Amino acid sequence: MKLTSSLRYLWVYSAADEWTIAWHDRLLKRRQAQGHDVVGFCITPVEMERRWLTFDELDSRWRKGDRVLMKIYEDLAGQLENRDVLILYNGANLHPEFVKWMNVLKVYTAGDDPESTEVLTKPVAPAFDIHLVNNIACLDMYRSWGLKYVHFWPLGSLTTLDELSDLNEELIGDLSRRSVPIVFLGGYQQH
């Protein structure tokens, strides 16, 4: 069944590597095939060394009018001209003053790991209209900041086989390619 939507989305994402960019490209193509008008924009370009900036660094670059950051924002503003909704996936690199300027519905998504809350999320999230949180334990924290439209959004998206199509047994088994060579598989048990 093909869905249709009259809303036009800009999916703003961070990506530290080409695999992640390809993952977002596949996700966007699936959404487009379902009838959604969605385009992507990488907020961690090569010119910024594909980095997530802490809020202090982001704020410093914003206040100084950093050439690289301003060029990214100029490009993003051009993409926003024909969009109704901006979805910031992973919550990085958008200064709240720039976000407030946007004349679209602004959606913030983040997993919100404890180490990133104070340096990434808390200073930026209030500039957004809706907050979709991947970590259910953080819902009350977001609400304690005075945010009204806070919702649990598990994993942010469904995972499908084509998202993993470039993985193979050799790649999975190569521990040298993993920064942390462990995996936790868990579940929920009600007593």
Tab-separated table of C-alpha atoms in Angstrom:
chain	number	residue	atom	x	y	z
A	1	MET	CA	0.000	0.000	0.000
A	2	LYS	CA	1.431	3.362	-1.008
A	3	LEU	CA	0.795	6.239	1.362
A	4	THR	CA	0.534	9.817	0.242
A	5	SER	CA	1.276	12.884	2.276
A	6	SER	CA	0.962	16.553	1.474
A	7	LEU	CA	3.591	17.497	4.050
A	8	ARG	CA	7.121	18.114	2.804
A	9	TYR	CA	9.872	16.935	5.166
A	10	LEU	CA	13.537	17.796	5.565
A	11	TRP	CA	15.373	14.975	7.355
A	12	VAL	CA	18.488	16.538	8.934
A	13	TYR	CA	20.926	13.919	10.163
A	14	SER	CA	24.451	13.498	11.433
A	15	ALA	CA	26.807	10.936	9.955
A	16	ALA	CA	30.381	10.202	10.979
A	17	ASP	CA	31.047	7.935	7.987
A	18	GLU	CA	29.891	6.895	4.529
A	19	TRP	CA	28.044	3.806	5.849
A	20	THR	CA	25.783	6.048	7.961
A	21	ILE	CA	25.142	8.374	5.024
A	22	ALA	CA	24.155	5.335	2.928
A	23	TRP	CA	21.878	4.142	5.774
A	24	HIS	CA	20.045	7.482	5.754
A	25	ASP	CA	19.847	7.464	1.945
A	26	ARG	CA	18.178	4.030	2.040
A	27	LEU	CA	15.794	5.147	4.789
A	28	LEU	CA	14.801	8.223	2.768
A	29	LYS	CA	14.283	6.184	-0.416
A	30	ARG	CA	11.911	3.859	1.470
A	31	ARG	CA	9.951	6.845	2.783
A	32	GLN	CA	9.794	8.346	-0.720
A	33	ALA	CA	8.587	5.008	-2.152
A	34	GLN	CA	5.773	5.116	0.430
A	35	GLY	CA	4.667	8.485	-0.967
A	36	HIS	CA	6.354	10.868	1.467
A	37	ASP	CA	7.977	14.042	0.153
A	38	VAL	CA	11.197	13.858	2.165
A	39	VAL	CA	14.736	14.975	1.385
A	40	GLY	CA	17.866	14.573	3.464
A	41	PHE	CA	20.517	16.981	4.667
A	42	CYS	CA	23.723	15.911	6.436
A	43	ILE	CA	24.541	18.329	9.274
A	44	THR	CA	28.016	16.824	9.820
A	45	PRO	CA	29.783	17.514	6.514
A	46	VAL	CA	33.401	16.733	5.696
A	47	GLU	CA	34.233	20.446	6.126
A	48	MET	CA	33.389	19.995	9.810
A	49	GLU	CA	35.253	16.670	10.009
A	50	ARG	CA	31.859	14.911	10.364
A	51	ARG	CA	31.773	15.921	14.033
A	52	TRP	CA	28.981	16.496	16.495
A	53	LEU	CA	29.799	19.754	18.213
A	54	THR	CA	29.205	20.185	21.925
A	55	PHE	CA	26.922	23.100	22.631
A	56	ASP	CA	29.818	25.212	23.902
A	57	GLU	CA	31.712	24.716	20.630
A	58	LEU	CA	28.552	25.204	18.549
A	59	ASP	CA	27.680	28.382	20.452
A	60	SER	CA	31.217	29.729	20.079
A	61	ARG	CA	31.180	29.095	16.327
A	62	TRP	CA	27.713	30.684	16.060
A	63	ARG	CA	28.752	33.825	17.950
A	64	LYS	CA	31.935	34.214	15.883
A	65	GLY	CA	30.031	33.676	12.619
A	66	ASP	CA	32.236	30.686	11.771
A	67	ARG	CA	32.475	30.504	7.974
A	68	VAL	CA	31.973	26.713	7.784
A	69	LEU	CA	28.980	26.700	10.150
A	70	MET	CA	27.342	29.674	8.396
A	71	LYS	CA	27.763	27.970	4.993
A	72	ILE	CA	26.089	24.828	6.360
A	73	TYR	CA	23.219	26.930	7.716
A	74	GLU	CA	22.921	28.821	4.431
A	75	ASP	CA	22.637	25.522	2.540
A	76	LEU	CA	20.127	24.222	5.085
A	77	ALA	CA	18.031	27.394	4.799
A	78	GLY	CA	17.903	26.856	1.020
A	79	GLN	CA	16.641	23.311	1.563
A	80	LEU	CA	13.976	24.578	3.982
A	81	GLU	CA	12.389	26.943	1.453
A	82	ASN	CA	9.984	24.278	0.177
A	83	ARG	CA	9.546	22.208	3.342
A	84	ASP	CA	6.864	22.061	6.026
A	85	VAL	CA	8.612	19.949	8.666
A	86	LEU	CA	12.232	19.718	9.789
A	87	ILE	CA	13.199	16.546	11.630
A	88	LEU	CA	16.592	16.714	13.344
A	89	TYR	CA	17.610	13.089	13.727
A	90	ASN	CA	20.213	12.623	16.501
A	91	GLY	CA	19.936	16.183	17.747
A	92	ALA	CA	23.294	17.590	16.620
A	93	ASN	CA	24.776	20.824	15.268
A	94	LEU	CA	21.782	23.144	15.032
A	95	HIS	CA	22.098	26.273	17.135
A	96	PRO	CA	18.844	27.160	18.940
A	97	GLU	CA	18.913	30.738	17.618
A	98	PHE	CA	19.058	29.419	14.054
A	99	VAL	CA	16.279	26.914	14.829
A	100	LYS	CA	14.018	29.672	16.191
A	101	TRP	CA	14.345	31.491	12.854
A	102	MET	CA	12.900	28.511	10.924
A	103	ASN	CA	9.298	28.895	9.794
A	104	VAL	CA	8.455	25.164	9.790
A	105	LEU	CA	7.364	22.571	12.323
A	106	LYS	CA	10.576	21.565	14.113
A	107	VAL	CA	10.970	18.015	15.439
A	108	TYR	CA	13.904	17.005	17.645
A	109	THR	CA	14.916	13.366	18.002
A	110	ALA	CA	17.667	11.948	20.173
A	111	GLY	CA	18.648	8.833	22.041
A	112	ASP	CA	19.936	11.027	24.846
A	113	ASP	CA	22.799	9.178	26.391
A	114	PRO	CA	23.687	10.565	29.835
A	115	GLU	CA	27.042	11.875	28.594
A	116	SER	CA	25.385	14.001	25.892
A	117	THR	CA	22.447	15.539	27.760
A	118	GLU	CA	24.146	18.617	29.194
A	119	VAL	CA	26.555	19.217	26.292
A	120	LEU	CA	24.237	18.506	23.360
A	121	THR	CA	20.551	18.107	24.141
A	122	LYS	CA	19.463	20.402	26.955
A	123	PRO	CA	20.721	23.675	25.421
A	124	VAL	CA	19.200	22.931	21.984
A	125	ALA	CA	15.999	20.905	22.482
A	126	PRO	CA	13.821	23.786	23.785
A	127	ALA	CA	14.023	25.516	20.385
A	128	PHE	CA	12.005	22.665	18.829
A	129	ASP	CA	8.233	22.142	18.749
A	130	ILE	CA	8.072	18.365	19.232
A	131	HIS	CA	10.530	16.006	20.949
A	132	LEU	CA	10.765	12.338	20.007
A	133	VAL	CA	12.986	10.567	22.518
A	134	ASN	CA	14.537	7.163	21.838
A	135	ASN	CA	15.401	6.533	25.502
A	136	ILE	CA	12.179	6.027	27.447
A	137	ALA	CA	13.976	6.763	30.719
A	138	CYS	CA	14.531	10.359	29.536
A	139	LEU	CA	10.893	11.353	28.953
A	140	ASP	CA	10.446	12.912	32.398
A	141	MET	CA	13.800	14.682	32.101
A	142	TYR	CA	12.662	16.403	28.883
A	143	ARG	CA	9.366	17.327	30.502
A	144	SER	CA	11.228	18.769	33.525
A	145	TRP	CA	12.761	21.325	31.125
A	146	GLY	CA	9.246	22.640	30.439
A	147	LEU	CA	8.860	20.885	27.078
A	148	LYS	CA	5.229	20.018	26.346
A	149	TYR	CA	5.208	17.692	23.351
A	150	VAL	CA	7.565	14.913	24.439
A	151	HIS	CA	6.950	11.400	23.112
A	152	PHE	CA	8.706	8.049	23.161
A	153	TRP	CA	9.939	7.057	19.687
A	154	PRO	CA	11.676	3.670	19.992
A	155	LEU	CA	14.806	3.516	17.856
A	156	GLY	CA	13.496	6.370	15.729
A	157	SER	CA	12.686	4.137	12.797
A	158	LEU	CA	12.020	0.564	11.849
A	159	THR	CA	15.014	-1.518	10.825
A	160	THR	CA	14.636	-3.516	7.642
A	161	LEU	CA	16.859	-5.927	5.747
A	162	ASP	CA	17.918	-3.374	3.142
A	163	GLU	CA	19.336	-1.160	5.899
A	164	LEU	CA	21.824	-3.923	6.559
A	165	SER	CA	22.335	-5.042	2.958
A	166	ASP	CA	25.991	-4.034	2.875
A	167	LEU	CA	26.841	-6.115	5.941
A	168	ASN	CA	28.209	-9.610	5.519
A	169	GLU	CA	29.516	-12.342	7.816
A	170	GLU	CA	33.136	-11.315	7.300
A	171	LEU	CA	32.431	-7.683	8.160
A	172	ILE	CA	30.392	-8.623	11.223
A	173	GLY	CA	33.083	-11.022	12.466
A	174	ASP	CA	35.950	-8.535	12.054
A	175	LEU	CA	36.435	-7.288	15.624
A	176	SER	CA	39.070	-4.765	14.481
A	177	ARG	CA	36.264	-2.746	12.809
A	178	ARG	CA	34.359	-2.322	16.078
A	179	SER	CA	35.198	0.390	18.587
A	180	VAL	CA	33.562	-1.684	21.336
A	181	PRO	CA	33.741	-5.431	20.585
A	182	ILE	CA	30.769	-6.455	22.728
A	183	VAL	CA	27.055	-6.719	22.149
A	184	PHE	CA	24.209	-6.760	24.655
A	185	LEU	CA	21.069	-8.655	23.764
A	186	GLY	CA	18.402	-8.202	26.380
A	187	GLY	CA	14.738	-8.351	27.004
A	188	TYR	CA	11.998	-7.535	29.396
A	189	GLN	CA	10.595	-9.988	31.878
A	190	GLN	CA	7.533	-9.196	33.932
A	191	HIS	CA	7.247	-10.822	37.372
